[in-house]
Coordinates of C-alpha atoms in Angstrom, one line a residue:
Chain A
M109 CA 8.5 -29.3 -14.5
S110 CA 6.4 -29.4 -17.7
L111 CA 7.6 -27.7 -21.0
F112 CA 4.1 -26.5 -22.1
P113 CA 1.7 -25.7 -19.2
M114 CA 0.0 -22.4 -21.1
T115 CA -1.0 -25.2 -23.8
G116 CA -4.4 -26.5 -22.9
T117 CA -5.3 -23.2 -22.1
I118 CA -5.0 -22.1 -25.1
L119 CA -6.4 -24.7 -27.1
K120 CA -9.8 -24.7 -25.2
S121 CA -9.9 -20.5 -25.5
L122 CA -9.4 -20.9 -29.7
F123 CA -12.5 -23.7 -29.1
R124 CA -14.6 -21.3 -26.6
K125 CA -16.8 -19.0 -27.3
P126 CA -15.6 -15.2 -26.3
A127 CA -15.2 -14.4 -22.6
T128 CA -16.0 -11.2 -24.0
R129 CA -19.8 -9.6 -24.8
A130 CA -19.4 -7.8 -29.1
Y131 CA -21.1 -4.8 -26.9
P132 CA -22.9 -2.2 -27.7
F133 CA -25.0 -4.9 -29.5
V134 CA -24.6 -7.6 -26.9
K135 CA -26.1 -5.8 -23.4
R136 CA -25.0 -7.5 -20.1
P137 CA -28.8 -7.8 -18.8
H138 CA -28.2 -6.6 -15.0
I139 CA -29.0 -9.6 -12.4
A140 CA -31.4 -9.1 -9.7
K141 CA -30.9 -7.5 -6.7
T142 CA -28.3 -5.4 -7.7
R143 CA -27.6 -1.8 -6.5
G144 CA -28.2 -0.7 -9.6
S145 CA -29.6 3.7 -8.8
I146 CA -33.2 5.1 -6.8
E147 CA -35.9 5.2 -7.5
I148 CA -38.6 7.5 -5.7
K149 CA -42.4 7.2 -6.2
I150 CA -42.6 10.8 -5.5
D151 CA -47.4 10.7 -5.4
A152 CA -45.8 8.2 -1.6
C153 CA -43.2 10.6 -0.4
I154 CA -43.9 11.8 3.3
Y155 CA -41.1 13.6 3.5
C156 CA -39.9 13.7 6.0
G157 CA -36.7 14.1 5.7
M158 CA -34.7 10.8 6.8
C159 CA -33.5 9.6 3.8
A160 CA -31.4 13.0 3.6
R161 CA -30.8 12.9 7.4
K162 CA -29.5 9.2 6.5
C163 CA -27.8 9.7 3.7
P164 CA -23.7 9.3 4.6
T165 CA -22.7 11.2 1.3
T166 CA -25.8 13.7 1.7
A167 CA -26.7 13.5 -1.8
I168 CA -30.3 13.6 -1.1
T169 CA -32.6 17.1 0.2
V170 CA -35.9 16.7 0.9
D171 CA -38.3 19.9 0.8
R172 CA -40.9 19.3 2.8
A173 CA -42.1 23.2 2.1
T174 CA -42.1 22.8 -1.3
R175 CA -43.0 19.1 -1.4
T176 CA -39.7 18.3 -3.6
W177 CA -37.2 15.5 -2.9
S178 CA -34.2 16.2 -5.0
I179 CA -31.0 13.5 -5.3
D180 CA -27.3 14.4 -7.0
R181 CA -27.0 10.8 -9.3
L182 CA -23.2 11.6 -9.0
R183 CA -23.2 12.0 -5.2
C184 CA -25.0 9.2 -4.7
I185 CA -23.1 5.5 -3.9
T186 CA -26.4 3.4 -4.0
C187 CA -25.5 1.7 -0.7
N188 CA -29.2 1.4 0.0
G189 CA -29.7 3.3 4.0
C190 CA -32.6 4.9 2.3
V191 CA -34.8 2.8 1.6
D192 CA -33.7 0.7 4.5
V193 CA -34.4 4.3 6.6
C194 CA -38.1 4.9 4.7
P195 CA -40.5 5.3 7.2
V196 CA -43.0 4.3 4.7
N197 CA -41.0 1.6 3.3
K198 CA -41.3 -0.1 7.1
K199 CA -45.0 -0.7 6.1
A200 CA -44.9 -2.1 2.2
P201 CA -41.4 -2.7 1.0
G202 CA -40.3 -0.9 -2.4
S203 CA -43.3 1.5 -1.9
C204 CA -41.7 4.8 -1.4
L205 CA -38.2 4.6 -2.2
A206 CA -36.6 2.0 -4.0
M207 CA -33.4 0.3 -5.5
R208 CA -33.2 0.3 -9.4
E209 CA -31.7 -2.7 -11.2
S210 CA -30.4 -0.2 -13.7
Y211 CA -27.9 2.5 -13.5
T212 CA -27.9 5.8 -14.3
T213 CA -26.3 7.2 -18.1
P214 CA -23.7 8.2 -17.8
T215 CA -23.0 11.7 -17.9
G216 CA -20.3 14.7 -18.1
T217 CA -22.0 17.5 -16.2
R218 CA -23.4 17.2 -12.4
E219 CA -26.7 17.9 -11.8
T220 CA -29.1 17.5 -9.3
E221 CA -32.2 15.8 -10.0
H222 CA -35.3 17.4 -8.8
H223 CA -38.5 15.5 -8.7
Q224 CA -41.7 17.5 -7.7
G225 CA -44.6 15.5 -5.5
P226 CA -47.8 16.6 -6.7
E227 CA -50.0 19.3 -4.4
K228 CA -51.2 18.3 -0.4
A229 CA -54.5 16.4 -0.6
P230 CA -56.7 19.3 1.0
A231 CA -56.5 18.0 5.0
A232 CA -60.0 16.3 6.1
A233 CA -61.9 19.6 7.1
P234 CA -60.9 21.3 10.4
K235 CA -63.3 19.5 12.6
A236 CA -65.6 22.9 13.7
Chain B
M126 CA 33.2 2.8 -6.1
A127 CA 30.2 3.5 -9.3
N128 CA 28.5 5.8 -8.8
R129 CA 25.6 5.8 -6.5
T130 CA 22.1 7.2 -8.7
I131 CA 18.5 8.3 -7.1
I132 CA 15.9 6.7 -9.9
P133 CA 12.2 7.2 -8.7
F134 CA 10.1 4.4 -8.0
G135 CA 6.2 6.1 -8.3
P136 CA 4.1 7.3 -7.4
Q137 CA 3.2 7.3 -11.3
H138 CA 4.0 3.4 -12.5
P139 CA 3.0 1.3 -15.2
V140 CA 3.2 -1.9 -12.7
L141 CA 0.7 -0.3 -9.6
P142 CA -1.5 2.5 -10.7
E143 CA -1.4 3.5 -6.7
P144 CA 0.4 6.3 -5.7
I145 CA 3.0 5.4 -3.2
H146 CA 6.9 6.3 -4.2
L147 CA 9.7 4.2 -4.2
D148 CA 13.2 6.4 -4.0
L149 CA 15.6 3.5 -4.9
V150 CA 19.1 4.6 -4.5
V151 CA 21.3 2.1 -7.5
E152 CA 24.8 1.4 -8.3
D153 CA 24.5 0.5 -11.3
E154 CA 21.5 -1.9 -11.4
R155 CA 22.0 -2.8 -8.0
V156 CA 19.1 -1.4 -5.8
I157 CA 21.4 -0.7 -2.7
E158 CA 18.4 1.7 -0.4
A159 CA 14.8 2.1 -0.6
I160 CA 13.0 5.2 0.6
P161 CA 9.5 4.7 0.7
S162 CA 7.1 7.5 0.7
I163 CA 3.2 7.2 1.0
G164 CA 0.9 10.4 1.7
F165 CA -0.4 11.3 -1.4
I166 CA -4.3 10.4 -1.3
H167 CA -4.7 10.2 2.5
R168 CA -8.2 11.2 3.0
G169 CA -8.5 11.4 7.0
L170 CA -11.8 8.6 7.6
E171 CA -10.3 7.9 10.9
K172 CA -11.2 11.8 12.1
L173 CA -14.7 11.3 10.4
V174 CA -15.8 8.8 12.8
E175 CA -16.3 12.1 14.8
K176 CA -19.0 13.1 12.3
K177 CA -20.6 10.1 11.1
D178 CA -23.0 7.5 13.9
F179 CA -21.6 4.2 14.8
I180 CA -23.9 2.5 12.9
D181 CA -23.4 4.4 9.2
F182 CA -19.7 4.7 9.7
T183 CA -20.0 0.2 8.4
Y184 CA -20.2 2.7 5.3
V185 CA -17.3 4.2 5.5
A186 CA -15.0 1.4 7.0
E187 CA -16.7 -0.1 3.7
R188 CA -15.3 2.3 0.8
I189 CA -11.5 2.6 2.6
C190 CA -10.9 -0.4 -0.1
G191 CA -12.1 -1.8 -3.0
I192 CA -11.1 -5.0 -2.4
C193 CA -11.1 -6.5 0.5
S194 CA -14.5 -3.9 1.1
F195 CA -16.3 -6.7 2.7
I196 CA -14.3 -7.2 5.0
H197 CA -12.8 -4.6 5.9
G198 CA -17.0 -4.0 6.6
Q199 CA -16.4 -7.0 9.0
T200 CA -14.1 -6.4 10.5
Y201 CA -15.3 -3.3 11.6
C202 CA -18.7 -4.5 12.7
Q203 CA -17.1 -7.2 14.7
G204 CA -15.3 -5.0 16.2
I205 CA -18.7 -3.0 17.8
E206 CA -20.1 -6.0 18.4
E207 CA -18.0 -7.4 20.5
I208 CA -17.5 -3.7 22.1
M209 CA -21.4 -4.4 22.4
Q210 CA -21.8 -7.9 23.2
L211 CA -24.7 -8.6 20.3
Q212 CA -25.1 -12.3 19.8
V213 CA -24.9 -12.0 15.9
P214 CA -27.1 -15.3 14.6
D215 CA -24.2 -18.4 13.1
R216 CA -26.1 -17.6 9.9
A217 CA -25.6 -14.2 9.4
K218 CA -21.6 -16.1 10.8
A219 CA -21.6 -18.0 7.8
L220 CA -22.9 -15.4 5.6
R221 CA -20.2 -14.0 6.5
T222 CA -17.4 -16.0 6.1
I223 CA -18.3 -17.3 2.2
W224 CA -18.6 -13.5 1.3
G225 CA -14.9 -13.2 2.8
E226 CA -13.3 -16.6 1.0
M227 CA -15.9 -15.7 -2.2
S228 CA -13.9 -11.6 -1.6
R229 CA -10.2 -13.1 -1.2
L230 CA -10.5 -15.0 -4.0
H231 CA -11.4 -12.9 -6.1
S232 CA -8.0 -10.2 -4.3
H233 CA -5.7 -13.4 -5.2
L234 CA -7.2 -13.7 -8.5
L235 CA -7.5 -10.5 -9.1
W236 CA -3.0 -10.2 -8.3
L237 CA -2.3 -13.5 -10.2
G238 CA -3.7 -11.1 -12.5
L239 CA -1.4 -8.4 -11.4
M240 CA 1.3 -10.4 -10.7
A241 CA 1.5 -11.8 -14.2
D242 CA 0.9 -8.6 -16.0
A243 CA 3.7 -6.8 -14.2
F244 CA 6.2 -9.7 -16.3
G245 CA 4.6 -8.9 -19.3
F246 CA 2.6 -12.3 -19.5
E247 CA -0.3 -10.8 -20.6
S248 CA -2.5 -14.1 -21.7
L249 CA -2.3 -15.8 -18.3
F250 CA -2.8 -12.2 -16.9
M251 CA -6.4 -11.9 -18.9
H252 CA -7.0 -15.7 -17.8
C253 CA -6.7 -15.5 -14.1
W254 CA -9.4 -12.0 -14.5
R255 CA -12.0 -13.7 -17.2
L256 CA -12.1 -16.7 -14.1
R257 CA -12.6 -13.3 -11.7
E258 CA -15.5 -12.4 -14.0
T259 CA -17.5 -15.4 -12.9
L260 CA -16.9 -14.9 -9.4
L261 CA -17.9 -11.2 -9.7
D262 CA -21.2 -12.3 -11.7
E263 CA -22.1 -14.3 -7.8
I264 CA -21.1 -11.6 -5.7
E265 CA -23.4 -9.2 -7.7
A266 CA -26.3 -11.8 -7.4
T267 CA -25.7 -12.3 -3.8
T268 CA -25.0 -8.7 -2.6
G269 CA -26.0 -6.7 -5.2
G270 CA -22.5 -4.8 -5.8
R271 CA -19.5 -6.3 -7.6
V272 CA -17.1 -4.7 -5.7
I273 CA -18.9 -2.9 -2.7
F274 CA -20.8 -5.2 -1.3
G275 CA -22.7 -3.2 1.1
S276 CA -24.0 -6.3 2.4
C277 CA -22.3 -6.3 6.1
K278 CA -23.7 -4.3 8.7
V279 CA -23.9 -3.6 12.8
G280 CA -25.6 -6.3 14.3
G281 CA -25.5 -9.4 10.7
T282 CA -26.2 -8.9 7.3
R283 CA -28.3 -6.6 5.2
R284 CA -29.4 -9.8 2.8
D285 CA -30.2 -13.1 3.0
V286 CA -29.4 -15.9 0.8
T287 CA -31.3 -18.7 -0.3
D288 CA -30.0 -22.3 0.3
A289 CA -30.6 -23.1 -3.5
K290 CA -28.4 -19.9 -4.8
L291 CA -25.8 -20.7 -1.9
A292 CA -26.0 -24.7 -3.5
E293 CA -25.3 -23.0 -7.0
I294 CA -22.1 -21.0 -6.0
V295 CA -20.4 -24.0 -4.7
R296 CA -21.2 -25.9 -8.3
I297 CA -19.8 -23.0 -9.5
L298 CA -17.6 -23.3 -7.5
D299 CA -17.1 -26.9 -8.2
G300 CA -15.8 -25.9 -11.9
M301 CA -13.8 -23.0 -11.1
E302 CA -11.8 -25.5 -9.1
Q303 CA -10.6 -27.2 -12.4
E304 CA -10.2 -23.8 -14.5
I305 CA -7.7 -22.0 -12.0
R306 CA -5.6 -25.4 -11.3
D307 CA -4.8 -24.9 -14.9
I308 CA -4.1 -21.1 -14.6
T309 CA -2.9 -21.4 -11.6
G310 CA 0.1 -24.8 -13.1
V311 CA 1.0 -22.6 -15.1
F312 CA 2.6 -20.4 -12.4
M313 CA 3.7 -23.5 -10.1
S314 CA 5.5 -24.2 -13.2
D315 CA 6.0 -22.6 -15.9
S316 CA 10.4 -21.4 -16.2
T317 CA 10.0 -18.4 -18.4
V318 CA 7.4 -17.1 -15.2
K319 CA 10.3 -19.2 -12.2
H320 CA 12.8 -17.2 -14.0
R321 CA 11.1 -14.1 -12.6
M322 CA 10.6 -14.5 -9.3
R323 CA 12.0 -17.7 -7.6
G324 CA 15.2 -17.0 -5.3
V325 CA 13.6 -13.4 -6.0
G326 CA 12.6 -10.7 -2.9
I327 CA 14.4 -13.7 0.2
I328 CA 12.8 -12.3 3.5
T329 CA 13.8 -15.4 5.8
K330 CA 11.3 -16.4 8.9
E331 CA 13.7 -14.0 11.8
E332 CA 13.1 -11.0 9.5
A333 CA 9.5 -11.4 8.1
Q334 CA 8.6 -11.3 12.3
A335 CA 10.8 -8.3 13.3
L336 CA 9.9 -6.8 10.3
G337 CA 6.0 -7.2 11.4
A338 CA 5.1 -9.1 7.9
V339 CA 1.4 -9.8 7.5
G340 CA -0.5 -12.4 5.8
P341 CA 0.4 -14.3 2.7
T342 CA 4.5 -11.8 2.7
L343 CA 4.1 -13.6 6.4
R344 CA 3.5 -17.1 5.6
A345 CA 6.0 -17.1 2.6
S346 CA 8.6 -16.5 5.4
G347 CA 7.2 -19.7 7.1
V348 CA 5.9 -18.2 10.1
A349 CA 2.6 -20.0 10.4
Q350 CA 0.3 -17.1 11.6
D351 CA -3.2 -16.8 9.9
M352 CA -6.0 -14.3 12.1
R353 CA -8.7 -16.5 11.0
T354 CA -7.2 -19.3 13.5
L355 CA -8.8 -17.0 16.3
G356 CA -12.1 -18.6 15.3
Y357 CA -14.2 -15.4 14.0
A358 CA -17.4 -15.3 12.6
F359 CA -18.0 -19.1 11.6
F360 CA -13.7 -20.0 11.3
N361 CA -14.1 -22.0 15.0
K362 CA -16.9 -24.3 12.7
I363 CA -14.6 -25.0 10.0
N364 CA -11.7 -27.3 9.4
F365 CA -8.8 -25.4 7.2
K366 CA -5.2 -25.4 7.3
T367 CA -2.5 -22.3 7.5
I368 CA -0.6 -22.4 4.1
T369 CA 3.0 -21.7 4.7
R370 CA 6.4 -21.6 2.4
T371 CA 9.6 -21.9 3.7
E372 CA 11.6 -20.4 0.6
G373 CA 10.7 -16.6 1.4
D374 CA 11.2 -15.3 -2.7
C375 CA 8.3 -14.1 -4.2
Q376 CA 7.2 -17.2 -5.6
A377 CA 6.8 -18.9 -2.2
R378 CA 4.6 -15.3 -2.1
C379 CA 2.8 -16.8 -5.4
E380 CA 2.5 -20.3 -4.4
V381 CA 0.8 -19.6 -1.0
R382 CA -2.4 -17.1 -2.3
I383 CA -2.4 -19.9 -5.5
D384 CA -3.3 -22.8 -2.7
E385 CA -5.0 -20.3 -0.4
L386 CA -7.8 -20.0 -3.2
F387 CA -8.2 -23.9 -3.2
A388 CA -8.6 -23.2 0.7
S389 CA -10.8 -20.8 0.8
I390 CA -12.6 -22.7 -2.1
D391 CA -13.1 -25.4 0.4
I392 CA -13.7 -23.3 3.0
I393 CA -16.4 -22.1 1.6
R394 CA -17.9 -25.4 0.8
Q395 CA -17.4 -26.2 4.8
V396 CA -19.3 -23.5 5.1
V397 CA -22.8 -24.4 2.9
A398 CA -22.4 -28.2 4.0
Q399 CA -23.9 -27.1 8.2
M400 CA -25.6 -23.8 6.9
P401 CA -27.8 -22.7 9.9
G402 CA -31.2 -21.6 9.4
G403 CA -33.2 -18.7 11.1
A404 CA -32.4 -14.7 11.4
V405 CA -29.6 -13.1 10.1
D406 CA -29.4 -9.5 12.1
V407 CA -30.6 -8.7 15.0
E408 CA -31.8 -5.3 16.4
V409 CA -28.8 -3.1 18.1
K410 CA -29.6 -0.9 21.0
G411 CA -28.1 1.5 22.6
N412 CA -24.4 2.8 21.9
P413 CA -21.0 0.8 22.6
N414 CA -18.8 1.5 26.0
G415 CA -15.3 0.3 25.6
E416 CA -12.8 -0.1 23.1
F417 CA -11.5 -3.2 21.3
F418 CA -9.1 -4.1 18.5
S419 CA -11.2 -6.0 16.1
R420 CA -8.6 -8.9 14.0
V421 CA -9.1 -10.1 11.1
E422 CA -7.6 -11.7 7.9
Q423 CA -7.9 -10.2 5.1
P424 CA -6.4 -11.9 1.4
R425 CA -3.7 -9.1 1.9
G426 CA -3.1 -10.2 5.8
E427 CA -4.2 -8.9 9.1
V428 CA -6.2 -5.5 9.2
V429 CA -6.5 -4.3 12.3
Y430 CA -8.9 -2.3 13.3
Y431 CA -9.1 0.0 17.2
I432 CA -12.3 1.1 18.2
K433 CA -12.7 3.3 21.1
A434 CA -16.2 4.0 22.1
N435 CA -18.0 6.0 25.5
G436 CA -21.2 5.6 25.0
T437 CA -22.0 8.1 22.9
K438 CA -23.5 7.8 18.9
N439 CA -20.1 9.0 17.4
L440 CA -17.4 6.9 18.1
Q441 CA -14.1 8.1 20.3
R442 CA -11.5 6.9 18.5
F443 CA -11.1 4.3 15.5
R444 CA -8.0 3.8 13.4
A445 CA -7.5 1.1 11.0
R446 CA -4.2 -0.5 10.3
T447 CA -4.2 -2.6 6.7
P448 CA -2.0 -4.8 6.2
T449 CA -0.1 -3.3 3.3
F450 CA 0.9 -0.2 6.2
A451 CA 2.8 -3.4 7.8
N452 CA 4.1 -4.8 4.6
L453 CA 6.0 -1.6 3.7
A454 CA 8.9 -2.6 6.5
P455 CA 9.4 -6.3 4.1
L456 CA 9.3 -4.6 1.7
V457 CA 11.9 -1.5 1.7
K458 CA 14.3 -4.7 3.0
M459 CA 13.8 -6.7 0.7
L460 CA 14.1 -4.3 -2.0
Q461 CA 17.3 -3.4 -0.3
G462 CA 20.2 -5.3 -2.9
C463 CA 18.1 -6.5 -5.7
D464 CA 18.6 -6.1 -9.5
L465 CA 16.7 -2.7 -10.8
A466 CA 14.5 -5.2 -12.9
D467 CA 13.0 -7.0 -9.9
V468 CA 11.6 -3.9 -8.1
P469 CA 8.4 -4.2 -9.7
V470 CA 7.4 -7.6 -9.5
M471 CA 8.4 -7.4 -5.8
A472 CA 6.4 -4.3 -5.3
L473 CA 3.9 -6.5 -6.1
T474 CA 4.5 -9.5 -4.3
I475 CA 3.5 -8.4 -1.2
D476 CA -0.2 -7.1 -2.8
P477 CA -0.1 -2.8 -2.0
C478 CA -3.0 -1.2 -1.6
I479 CA -2.2 1.9 -0.8
S480 CA -4.9 3.4 -0.9
C481 CA -6.6 1.4 1.7
T482 CA -3.2 1.5 3.5
E483 CA -3.5 5.8 3.2
R484 CA -7.3 5.7 4.8
Chain C
M268 CA -15.5 -12.8 23.0
I269 CA -13.0 -13.9 20.3
E270 CA -9.7 -13.5 22.4
A271 CA -8.3 -11.3 24.5
Q272 CA -6.6 -8.3 25.2
P273 CA -4.5 -7.2 27.7
T274 CA -3.1 -3.7 28.2
T275 CA -0.2 -3.1 30.8
N276 CA 0.2 0.4 31.1
I277 CA 3.8 2.0 31.1
T278 CA 5.4 5.1 31.7
P279 CA 7.3 6.8 28.6
D280 CA 10.6 6.0 30.8
T281 CA 10.3 2.2 30.9
L282 CA 8.5 2.5 27.2
V283 CA 12.2 1.0 25.6
P284 CA 12.7 -1.5 28.2
E285 CA 9.7 -2.9 27.5
T286 CA 9.7 -3.4 23.5
Q287 CA 12.7 -4.5 24.5
K288 CA 11.2 -7.2 26.4
M289 CA 8.3 -7.7 24.2
K290 CA 10.8 -8.0 20.9
A291 CA 13.8 -10.4 23.2
N292 CA 9.7 -12.8 23.7
G293 CA 9.4 -12.7 19.8
Y294 CA 6.7 -10.7 20.0
R295 CA 5.8 -9.3 16.2
L296 CA 5.1 -5.7 16.3
V297 CA 1.3 -4.6 15.0
Q298 CA 0.2 -1.7 14.9
M299 CA 1.3 1.2 17.3
C300 CA -1.5 4.1 17.5
A301 CA -2.0 7.5 18.9
S302 CA -5.8 8.4 20.4
R303 CA -6.7 12.0 21.5
L304 CA -9.1 11.9 24.7
P305 CA -10.3 14.2 26.7
E306 CA -7.2 14.1 29.3
G307 CA -4.6 13.7 26.5
L308 CA -3.2 11.4 24.8
E309 CA -2.9 7.5 24.7
V310 CA -0.8 5.7 22.7
N311 CA -0.8 1.7 22.4
Y312 CA 1.6 -0.4 21.4
T313 CA 0.0 -3.6 20.1
F314 CA 2.0 -6.9 19.8
D315 CA 1.4 -9.9 18.9
K316 CA 3.4 -13.7 19.4
D317 CA 1.2 -17.0 17.6
C318 CA -2.0 -15.1 17.7
A319 CA -1.7 -14.1 21.3
F320 CA -2.5 -10.7 21.7
A321 CA -0.6 -8.3 23.7
N322 CA -0.3 -4.5 23.8
L323 CA 1.4 -0.9 26.2
R324 CA -0.4 1.7 27.1
I325 CA 1.0 5.3 27.1
L326 CA -0.4 8.0 29.1
I327 CA 0.6 11.5 27.6
A328 CA 0.1 15.2 28.0
A329 CA -1.7 16.4 23.7
E330 CA 0.3 19.5 24.5
S331 CA 4.0 19.3 22.8
P332 CA 3.8 15.0 23.7
S333 CA 7.0 13.6 22.7
L334 CA 8.0 9.6 23.0
P335 CA 11.3 7.8 23.0
S336 CA 11.4 6.3 19.7
V337 CA 11.7 2.6 19.6
S338 CA 12.1 2.0 16.0
G339 CA 16.0 1.3 17.4
V340 CA 14.0 -1.7 18.3
Y341 CA 11.7 -3.0 15.3
W342 CA 12.6 -0.5 13.1
A343 CA 9.3 -1.3 10.8
A344 CA 8.2 1.1 13.8
L345 CA 9.7 4.6 11.8
L346 CA 6.3 4.0 9.5
Y347 CA 4.1 4.6 12.6
E348 CA 6.4 7.1 14.2
N349 CA 6.4 8.7 10.9
E350 CA 2.9 8.6 11.2
M351 CA 2.2 10.1 14.7
H352 CA 4.2 12.7 14.5
D353 CA 2.4 14.4 11.1
L354 CA -1.2 13.7 13.0
Y355 CA -1.0 14.0 16.5
G356 CA 2.7 16.3 16.4
I357 CA 4.3 13.9 18.7
Q358 CA 7.5 14.5 19.0
F359 CA 10.8 10.5 18.8
P360 CA 13.8 11.2 19.8
G361 CA 15.9 9.1 18.3
L362 CA 13.8 7.8 15.3
V363 CA 16.2 6.0 12.8
L364 CA 13.7 7.4 9.7
D365 CA 12.7 11.1 10.2
F366 CA 10.6 12.4 7.2
K367 CA 10.4 15.4 9.2
G368 CA 6.6 16.1 9.3
N369 CA 6.3 15.6 5.2
F370 CA 5.4 11.9 5.5
Y371 CA 1.2 12.1 5.4
K372 CA 0.4 14.8 2.5
V373 CA -1.9 16.4 4.8
A374 CA -3.5 19.8 4.2
K375 CA -3.5 20.6 7.8
K376 CA -0.9 19.8 10.3
H377 CA -1.2 17.3 14.0
A378 CA -4.6 17.6 12.5
F379 CA -6.2 14.7 14.8
N380 CA -4.5 16.2 18.1
E381 CA -7.4 18.3 18.3
A382 CA -9.6 17.9 21.0
A383 CA -12.8 15.9 19.0
S384 CA -16.2 17.8 20.0
C385 CA -17.5 14.0 20.2
T386 CA -15.5 13.7 23.0
A387 CA -18.1 14.7 26.0
P388 CA -18.8 11.9 28.7
A389 CA -22.0 10.4 27.6
K390 CA -24.9 11.6 29.0
S391 CA -26.6 8.9 32.0

């Protein structure tokens, strides 16, 4: 049984850089591929509602009539499920829903974030 | 006869911020009997299976527990795959094994830290968690989440990891191994640490078996039982020894976990050395029909998922028996006749995870 | 295939003797659970010996269900039996430590014993 099993570690810690960061001056860089928060490129959205139906926490609502896509950030568990099922993404990954590396900023109130899509492009003139 | 007093322990207690309540019947400083009561946060996740389809339920299964979340997801997916007779690609199985062992590593390091905290060794606690932090960064870089990995799905895994990244993980683990050895050496040899754990809370081999103990609690009593020997995922291609101790006391349970740290590092090395190529998932067609008891070794012990499906997209019954539930009876047994001051240490040595116990 | 999982169907009368046999053969109690099926309540008793799986199964009526307690054989069974009592309303005469419905603090008594909406058989 050694008498001072901790001594080596203590000496090493004495000459080592601190294991912690001087937050808020030094911020932790986001690791690539982190599931941070959901972002939408609303112009590409086709309002199919797949993301809203597949969302395990029903954080997303899609309204086809008013062309809005809304998300309750506090309900979202960033499971990436909506990104996986988005039919627009199937054609070109990340073109509609995508996962950002950055987290949402802390908040004290529950708010639903609305994204208003552009007016529907006038459909090709009906063939008379 | 001395006066009997009932001392409540929990549901909020400094050593264990999880809602378990123990009524400790004490005579002077000696605990005569302990009556557990749980159920403060019963969430009824088992019933939720009737509302969610069986593929989406993976998200729920993963969130049963915050520490062994990946293995919960893996247990669920393996159960469904077994019912549907899906042939999961070898690469997905290997990745699951790596992530499973990484979560075992970070869970055991977390536990060692909490243990040090329980007997008041603050700096040891911080060193354990410093090492865990390196591991969490690697987990985040490969899966996208630090705690909820979210990388397992029915039919394979949701992400692939490049071979270069796997080699880097092995390099990092090689570097960590010596540091872990230095830190865990304190648990193994420090006299003050031993004083708190050696000979405390003894469970004999017979008791452990009769009370249905699982995981390190069972193995520390000399029963060599590890669900990984069933050979699920990639474990049929790995050489590993089931780690046991014979003393059955708190120190033995601690030593089993320490040795499992090195065993896990070795398992990851072996998997990376024989990493198969190819796809990481298969397409899932149709609905499951049948039943299976999925048993997987978690950091805390054997977890059992009973999955019963009837051919619809919702499962008929989903039941999770987490390791802590099985270890509650041994905990109550070991508390009988102990000193009141040893209760927190003993409660911690079964590595209780009450939130996942109540699902 | 990970492992073979043999299941034996038994009746409430033979439950305690069968469990005693398991205990005498050195089996460990893995878990006990009830499932609500359209035909009634199915209760599974799972055992394990050196990673070899064994399961006993009983089907009882869902209306005022009752089963003999095996907590006299496996002491740890009291936790599972109290759980089943709180979630399914199964009575266990002879339970060594009865929490009398206070094991889980649930908002609704015996919620798991309600027939689920999805238990209808699959459309072929």
